[in-house]
Coordinates of N, CA and C in Angstrom, one line a residue:
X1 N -12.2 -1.1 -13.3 CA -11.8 0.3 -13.5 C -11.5 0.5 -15.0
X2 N -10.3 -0.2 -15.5 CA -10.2 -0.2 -16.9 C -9.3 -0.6 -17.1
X3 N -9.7 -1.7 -18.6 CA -8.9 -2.7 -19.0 C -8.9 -2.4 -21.0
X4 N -8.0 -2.3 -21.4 CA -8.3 -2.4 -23.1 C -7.3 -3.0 -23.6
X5 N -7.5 -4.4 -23.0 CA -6.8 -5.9 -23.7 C -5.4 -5.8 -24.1
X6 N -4.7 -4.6 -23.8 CA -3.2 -4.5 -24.2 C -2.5 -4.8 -23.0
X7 N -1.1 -5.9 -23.5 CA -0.5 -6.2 -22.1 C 0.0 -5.1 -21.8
X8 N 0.3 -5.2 -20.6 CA 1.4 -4.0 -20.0 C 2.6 -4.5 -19.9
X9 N 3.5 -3.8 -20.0 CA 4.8 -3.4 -20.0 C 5.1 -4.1 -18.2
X10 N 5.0 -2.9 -17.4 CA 4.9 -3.0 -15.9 C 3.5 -2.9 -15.8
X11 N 3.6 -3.4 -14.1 CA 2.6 -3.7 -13.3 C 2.7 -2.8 -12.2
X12 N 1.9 -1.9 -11.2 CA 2.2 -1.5 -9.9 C 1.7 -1.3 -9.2
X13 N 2.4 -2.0 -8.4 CA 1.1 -2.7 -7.5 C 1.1 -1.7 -6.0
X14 N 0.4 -0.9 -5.6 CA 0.4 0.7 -5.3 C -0.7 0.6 -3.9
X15 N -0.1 0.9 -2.9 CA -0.7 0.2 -1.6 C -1.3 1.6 -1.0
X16 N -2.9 1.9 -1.0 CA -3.0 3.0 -0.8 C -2.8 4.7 -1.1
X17 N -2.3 4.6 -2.1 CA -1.8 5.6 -3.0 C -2.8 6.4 -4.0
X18 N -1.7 6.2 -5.3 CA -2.3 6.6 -6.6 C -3.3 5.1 -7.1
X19 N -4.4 5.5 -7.7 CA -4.9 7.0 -8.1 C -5.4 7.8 -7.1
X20 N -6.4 7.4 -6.1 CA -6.9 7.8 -5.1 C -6.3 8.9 -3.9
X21 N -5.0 9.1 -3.8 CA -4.7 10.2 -2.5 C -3.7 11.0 -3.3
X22 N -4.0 12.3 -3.4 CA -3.2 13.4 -4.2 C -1.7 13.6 -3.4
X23 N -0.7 14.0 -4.4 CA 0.5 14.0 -3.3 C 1.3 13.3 -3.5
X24 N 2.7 13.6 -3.1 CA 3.7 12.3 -2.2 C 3.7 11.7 -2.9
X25 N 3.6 10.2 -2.6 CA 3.6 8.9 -4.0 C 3.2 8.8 -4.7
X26 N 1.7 9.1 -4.7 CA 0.7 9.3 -5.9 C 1.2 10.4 -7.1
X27 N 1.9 12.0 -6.7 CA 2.4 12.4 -7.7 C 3.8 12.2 -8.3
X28 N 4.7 11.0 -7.6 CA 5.4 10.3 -7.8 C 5.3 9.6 -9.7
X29 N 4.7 8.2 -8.5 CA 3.7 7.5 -9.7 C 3.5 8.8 -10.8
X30 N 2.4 9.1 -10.4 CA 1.8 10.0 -11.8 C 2.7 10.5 -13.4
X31 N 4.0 10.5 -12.7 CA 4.8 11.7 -13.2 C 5.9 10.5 -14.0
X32 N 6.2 9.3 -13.3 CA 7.1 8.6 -14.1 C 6.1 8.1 -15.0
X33 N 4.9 7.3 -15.0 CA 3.8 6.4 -15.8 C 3.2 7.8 -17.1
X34 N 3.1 9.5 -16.9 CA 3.2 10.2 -17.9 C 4.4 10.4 -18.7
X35 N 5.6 10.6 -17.8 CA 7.1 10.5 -18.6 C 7.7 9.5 -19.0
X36 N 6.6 8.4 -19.4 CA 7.1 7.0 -20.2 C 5.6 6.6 -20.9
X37 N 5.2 7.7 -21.8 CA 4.4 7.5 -22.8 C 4.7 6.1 -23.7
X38 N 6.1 5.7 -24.1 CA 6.3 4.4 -25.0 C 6.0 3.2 -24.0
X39 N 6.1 3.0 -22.7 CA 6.1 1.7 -21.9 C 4.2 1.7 -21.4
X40 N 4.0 0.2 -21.3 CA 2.3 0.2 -21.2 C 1.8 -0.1 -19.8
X41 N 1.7 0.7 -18.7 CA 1.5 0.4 -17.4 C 0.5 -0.3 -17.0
X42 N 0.6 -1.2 -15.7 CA -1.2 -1.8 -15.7 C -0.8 -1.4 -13.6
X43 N -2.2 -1.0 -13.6 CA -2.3 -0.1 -11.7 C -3.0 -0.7 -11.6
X44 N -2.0 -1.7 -10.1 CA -3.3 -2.1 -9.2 C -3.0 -1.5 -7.3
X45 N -4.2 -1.2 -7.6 CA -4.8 -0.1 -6.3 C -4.6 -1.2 -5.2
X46 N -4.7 -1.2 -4.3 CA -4.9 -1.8 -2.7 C -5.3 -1.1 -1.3
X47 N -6.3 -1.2 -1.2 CA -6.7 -0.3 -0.1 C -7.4 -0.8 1.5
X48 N -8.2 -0.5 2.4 CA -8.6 -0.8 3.3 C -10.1 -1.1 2.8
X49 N -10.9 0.1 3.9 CA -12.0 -0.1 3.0 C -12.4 1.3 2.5
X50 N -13.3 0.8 1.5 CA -13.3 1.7 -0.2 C -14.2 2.9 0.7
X51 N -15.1 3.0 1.6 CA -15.1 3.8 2.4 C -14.3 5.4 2.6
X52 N -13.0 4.7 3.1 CA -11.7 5.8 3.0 C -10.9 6.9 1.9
X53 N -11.7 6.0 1.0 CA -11.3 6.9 -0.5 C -12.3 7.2 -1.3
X54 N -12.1 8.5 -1.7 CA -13.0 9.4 -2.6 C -12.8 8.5 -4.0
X55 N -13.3 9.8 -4.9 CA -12.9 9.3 -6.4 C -11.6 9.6 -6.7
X56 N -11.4 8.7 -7.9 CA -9.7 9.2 -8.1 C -9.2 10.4 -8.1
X57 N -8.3 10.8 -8.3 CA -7.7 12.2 -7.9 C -6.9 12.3 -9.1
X58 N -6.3 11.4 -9.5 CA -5.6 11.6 -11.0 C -6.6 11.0 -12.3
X59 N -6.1 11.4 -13.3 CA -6.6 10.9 -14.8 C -5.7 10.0 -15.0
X60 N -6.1 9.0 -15.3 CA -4.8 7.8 -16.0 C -4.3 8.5 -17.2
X61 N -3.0 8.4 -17.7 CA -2.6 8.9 -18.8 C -2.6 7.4 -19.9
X62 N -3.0 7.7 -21.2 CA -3.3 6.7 -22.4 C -2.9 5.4 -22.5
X63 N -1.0 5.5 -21.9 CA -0.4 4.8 -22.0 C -0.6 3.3 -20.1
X64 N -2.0 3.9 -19.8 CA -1.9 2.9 -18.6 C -3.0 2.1 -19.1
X65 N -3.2 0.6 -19.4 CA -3.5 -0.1 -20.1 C -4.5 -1.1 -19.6
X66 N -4.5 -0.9 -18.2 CA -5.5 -1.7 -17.1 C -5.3 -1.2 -15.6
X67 N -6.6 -1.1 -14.9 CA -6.3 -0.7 -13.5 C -7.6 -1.7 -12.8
X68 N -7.2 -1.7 -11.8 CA -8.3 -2.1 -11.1 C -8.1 -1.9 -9.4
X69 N -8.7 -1.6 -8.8 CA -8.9 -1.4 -6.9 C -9.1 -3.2 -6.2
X70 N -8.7 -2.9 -4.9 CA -9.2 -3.9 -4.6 C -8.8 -3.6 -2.9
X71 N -10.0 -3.7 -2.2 CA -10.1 -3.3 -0.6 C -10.3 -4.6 0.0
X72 N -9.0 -4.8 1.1 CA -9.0 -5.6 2.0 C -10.1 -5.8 3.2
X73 N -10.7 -4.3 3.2 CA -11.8 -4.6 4.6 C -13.4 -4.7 3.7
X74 N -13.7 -5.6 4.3 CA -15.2 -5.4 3.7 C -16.0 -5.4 5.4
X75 N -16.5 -4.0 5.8 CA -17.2 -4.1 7.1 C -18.8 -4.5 6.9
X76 N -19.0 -4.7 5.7 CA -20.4 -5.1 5.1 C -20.6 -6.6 5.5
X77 N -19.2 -7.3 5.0 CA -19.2 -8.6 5.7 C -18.0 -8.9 6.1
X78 N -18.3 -8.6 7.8 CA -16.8 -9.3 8.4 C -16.8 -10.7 8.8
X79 N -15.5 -11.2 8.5 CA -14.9 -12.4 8.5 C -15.1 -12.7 10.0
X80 N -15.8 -14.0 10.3 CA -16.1 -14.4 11.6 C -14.3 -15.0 12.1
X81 N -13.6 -14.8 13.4 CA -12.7 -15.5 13.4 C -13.1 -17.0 13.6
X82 N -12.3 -17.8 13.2 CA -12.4 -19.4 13.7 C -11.0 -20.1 14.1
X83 N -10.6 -21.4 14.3 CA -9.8 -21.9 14.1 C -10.0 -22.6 13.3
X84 N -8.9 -23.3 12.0 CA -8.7 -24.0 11.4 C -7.3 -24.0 10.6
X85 N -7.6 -25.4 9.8 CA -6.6 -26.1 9.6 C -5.6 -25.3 8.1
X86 N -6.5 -24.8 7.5 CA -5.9 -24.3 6.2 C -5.3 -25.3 4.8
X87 N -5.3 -24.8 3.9 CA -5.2 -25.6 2.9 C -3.4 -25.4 2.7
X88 N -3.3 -26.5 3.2 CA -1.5 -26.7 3.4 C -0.9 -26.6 1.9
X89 N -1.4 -27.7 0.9 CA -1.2 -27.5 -0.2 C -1.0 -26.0 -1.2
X90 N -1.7 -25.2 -1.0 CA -1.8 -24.1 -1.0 C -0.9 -23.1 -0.6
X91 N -0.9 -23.2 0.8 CA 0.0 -22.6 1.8 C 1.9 -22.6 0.8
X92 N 1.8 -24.2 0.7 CA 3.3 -24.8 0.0 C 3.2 -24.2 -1.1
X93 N 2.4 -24.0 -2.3 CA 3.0 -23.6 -3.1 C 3.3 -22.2 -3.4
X94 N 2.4 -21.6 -2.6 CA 3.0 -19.7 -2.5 C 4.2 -20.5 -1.7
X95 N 4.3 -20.5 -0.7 CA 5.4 -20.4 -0.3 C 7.0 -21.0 -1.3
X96 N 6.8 -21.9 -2.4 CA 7.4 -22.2 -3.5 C 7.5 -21.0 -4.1
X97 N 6.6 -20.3 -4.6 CA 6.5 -19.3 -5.3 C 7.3 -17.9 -4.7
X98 N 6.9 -17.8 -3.4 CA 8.2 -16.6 -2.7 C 9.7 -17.1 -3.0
X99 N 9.9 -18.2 -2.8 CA 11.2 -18.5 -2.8 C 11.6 -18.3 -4.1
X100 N 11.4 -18.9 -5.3 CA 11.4 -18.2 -6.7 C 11.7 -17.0 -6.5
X101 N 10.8 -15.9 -6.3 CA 10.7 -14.2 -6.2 C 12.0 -14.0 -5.5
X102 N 12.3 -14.5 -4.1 CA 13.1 -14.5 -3.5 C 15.0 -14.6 -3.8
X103 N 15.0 -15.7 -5.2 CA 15.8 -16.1 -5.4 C 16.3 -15.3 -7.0
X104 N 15.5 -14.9 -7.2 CA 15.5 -13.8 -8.4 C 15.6 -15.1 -10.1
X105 N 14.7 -16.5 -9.8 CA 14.5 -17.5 -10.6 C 13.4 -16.6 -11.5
X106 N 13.0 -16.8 -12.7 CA 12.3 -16.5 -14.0 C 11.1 -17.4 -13.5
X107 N 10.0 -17.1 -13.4 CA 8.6 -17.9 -13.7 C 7.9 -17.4 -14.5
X108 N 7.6 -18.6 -15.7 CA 6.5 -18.7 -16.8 C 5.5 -17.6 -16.7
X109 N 4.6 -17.0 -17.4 CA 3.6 -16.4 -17.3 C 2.9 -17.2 -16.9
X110 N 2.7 -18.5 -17.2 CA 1.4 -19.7 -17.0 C 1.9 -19.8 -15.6
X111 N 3.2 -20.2 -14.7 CA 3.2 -20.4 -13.5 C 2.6 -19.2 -12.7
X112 N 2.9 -18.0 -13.3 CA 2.8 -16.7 -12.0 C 0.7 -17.2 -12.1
X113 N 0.1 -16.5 -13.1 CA -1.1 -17.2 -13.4 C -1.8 -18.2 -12.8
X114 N -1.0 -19.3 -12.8 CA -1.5 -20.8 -11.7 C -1.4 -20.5 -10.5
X115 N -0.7 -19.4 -10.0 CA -0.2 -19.3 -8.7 C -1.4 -18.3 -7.9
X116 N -1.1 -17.0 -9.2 CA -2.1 -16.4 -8.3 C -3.9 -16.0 -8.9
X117 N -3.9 -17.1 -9.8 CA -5.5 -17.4 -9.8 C -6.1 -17.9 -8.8
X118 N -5.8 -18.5 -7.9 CA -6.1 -19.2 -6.9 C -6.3 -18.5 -5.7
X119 N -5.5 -17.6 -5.5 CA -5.6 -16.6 -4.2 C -7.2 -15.6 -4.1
X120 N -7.1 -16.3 -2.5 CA -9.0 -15.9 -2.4 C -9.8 -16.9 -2.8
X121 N -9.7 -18.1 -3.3 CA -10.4 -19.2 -3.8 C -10.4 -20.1 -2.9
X122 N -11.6 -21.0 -2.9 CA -11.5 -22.3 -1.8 C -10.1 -23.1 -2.5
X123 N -10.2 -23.3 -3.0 CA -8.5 -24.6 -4.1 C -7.3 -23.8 -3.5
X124 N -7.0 -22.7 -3.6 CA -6.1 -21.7 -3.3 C -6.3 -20.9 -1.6
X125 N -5.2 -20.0 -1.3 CA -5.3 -19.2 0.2 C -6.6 -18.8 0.5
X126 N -7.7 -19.2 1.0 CA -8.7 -18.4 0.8 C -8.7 -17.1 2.4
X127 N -9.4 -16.0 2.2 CA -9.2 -14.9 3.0 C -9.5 -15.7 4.7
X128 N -10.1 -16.5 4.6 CA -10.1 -17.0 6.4 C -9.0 -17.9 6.2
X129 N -8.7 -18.6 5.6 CA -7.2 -19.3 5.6 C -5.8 -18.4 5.8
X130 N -6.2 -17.1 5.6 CA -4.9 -16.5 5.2 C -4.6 -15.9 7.0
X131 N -6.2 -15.4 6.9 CA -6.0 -14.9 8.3 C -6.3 -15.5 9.6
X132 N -6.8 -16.7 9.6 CA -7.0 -17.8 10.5 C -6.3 -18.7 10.8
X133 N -5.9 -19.5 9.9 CA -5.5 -20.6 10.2 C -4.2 -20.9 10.2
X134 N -4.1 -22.5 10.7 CA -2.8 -22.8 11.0 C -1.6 -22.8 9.9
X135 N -1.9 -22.9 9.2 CA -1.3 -22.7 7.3 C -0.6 -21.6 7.6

């Protein structure tokens, strides 16, 4: 969607919302991310399938520094169910990683990074691990 190499400030991580649904939370969002022109926001979308949503509905304002979508359903290719075992290793170290979040501990930029580069990856939770298996 758009990225121009500047870190962000915040991140927000926006579950069916803004940009895409006018209104409500979306002109929530909109209105704090315009009324903090000095801070550098980075939006990330979450949605079903990309199906359900039009084109965005807002204009990012200058100050949002990366965005990107990302749809949980893909009916183009659905996930066969199976049984399996899951990548335990994996499994342990998000679950290390919530407990951190959980405990209000500081993690490195390189740890959050390590953690969730992996998510959706064979090495890391992959999407039938997440939703299959015994993990």
């Amino acid at each position: 969607m758009r990225a121009s190499g500047a870190v962000a400030d915040i991140a927000l991580l926006l579950e069916g919302t803004y940009p895409y649904v006018r209104g409500g939370v979306s002109a929530w969002v909109h209105q704090i991310i315009s009324g903090l022109p000095e801070i550098r926001f980075a939006v990330i979308f979450i949605g079903g399938d990309q199906k359900m949503y039009g084109p965005a509905q807002y204009q990012f304002p200058p100050n949002v520094t990366h965005a990107e979508a990302h749809y949980l359903l893909h009916p183009d290719k659905p996930l066969k169910a199976s049984a399996r075992k899951g990548n335990r290793r994996a499994f342990s170290e998000m679950a290390e990683l919530h407990t951190h979040m959980r405990q209000l501990v500081p993690l490195s930029g390189e740890e959050m990074t390590s953690a969730f580069s992996r998510l959706g990856s064979a090495e890391g939770v992959s999407e039938k691990d997440f939703l299959y298996s015994e993990a």
